[in-house]
């Protein structure tokens, strides 16, 4: 009888199943808190996709979700894919088409362009085509791959799974045509839709709770657990600081400005942004968005938080931190936040349009 050998270290190493899968994809990997320009991210050949790409692992995603950019060369198409993780797709540049089908059902094809937002329903087969012969098409995809791959740690189950989620998609011929879109109104506005032709010009509605005279709309696509929202706020204004869970990929789709991100009691990180910049506030970090340009600022957030398929902690993103919520009201913010904003506006020859701070 031999005693088992005991070692004082973890014999399995520190990598997650998702870490290992990312390595096996053999594409460039980008890490950090923000990306300056999604259109300029360097991409390399991606064998599984049949195009070019890079996986972008933002700190603030905290491996709950993740994203990548993928480029389809001029006149080319990608290989068909199928996976048991959700995927929200935003077209960064170019135009083309996507064909979607379940085995045994009639495929259907829809066309997209720069600014389009859609999501291949969970585990459907889908193939993307570049519609232009003279320039590449590029999209950003935010996926729930980290959670799914880490949970099942079996890539074959995730990528070669015959199960059809008929509750999400069963070949309806009008699925991507918008004929069954629904709008839910209230303090917040939700649009249930499976294809948005150009999210940059999607209909928005006044949204009071975050301040700044902003406009907003949420988008529930393809019966996902992940959702999207668009927020717009006027020249010379900034929004209230607030905090929530990980994984909100904020993509700038209009204007210029900056955001502050900080964990309570810690130094603030400043992120300067413009169209196609992206950042992800880490879980429980306050963050606050500032418009320093001469046009309204607008961003698209690709994130967790479906109201239709709820999951996890409900954050008090509309409630005052003084009352146990997760939003800082303007009178309670550090005066340096307003002072910095005024200095940044002055660099662009603009003035602050916010109500004066109480003395
Ligand atoms: Fe946020």
Coordinates of N, CA, C and O in Angstrom, one line a residue, residues 18 118 129 166 295 326:
X18 N -12.0 28.4 -20.6 CA -12.1 29.4 -21.7 C -10.7 30.0 -22.1 O -10.5 30.2 -23.3
X118 N -27.8 42.5 -34.7 CA -28.6 41.3 -34.8 C -27.9 40.2 -34.0 O -26.8 40.3 -33.5
X129 N -21.6 36.6 -45.1 CA -21.1 36.9 -46.5 C -20.8 38.4 -46.6 O -21.6 39.2 -46.2
X166 N -36.0 25.5 -30.2 CA -37.2 25.9 -31.0 C -37.9 27.0 -30.2 O -38.8 27.7 -30.8
X295 N -21.5 67.6 -30.8 CA -22.7 66.9 -31.2 C -23.2 65.9 -30.1 O -22.4 65.7 -29.2
X326 N -27.4 52.2 -6.4 CA -26.1 52.1 -7.1 C -25.9 53.3 -8.0 O -25.1 53.2 -9.0

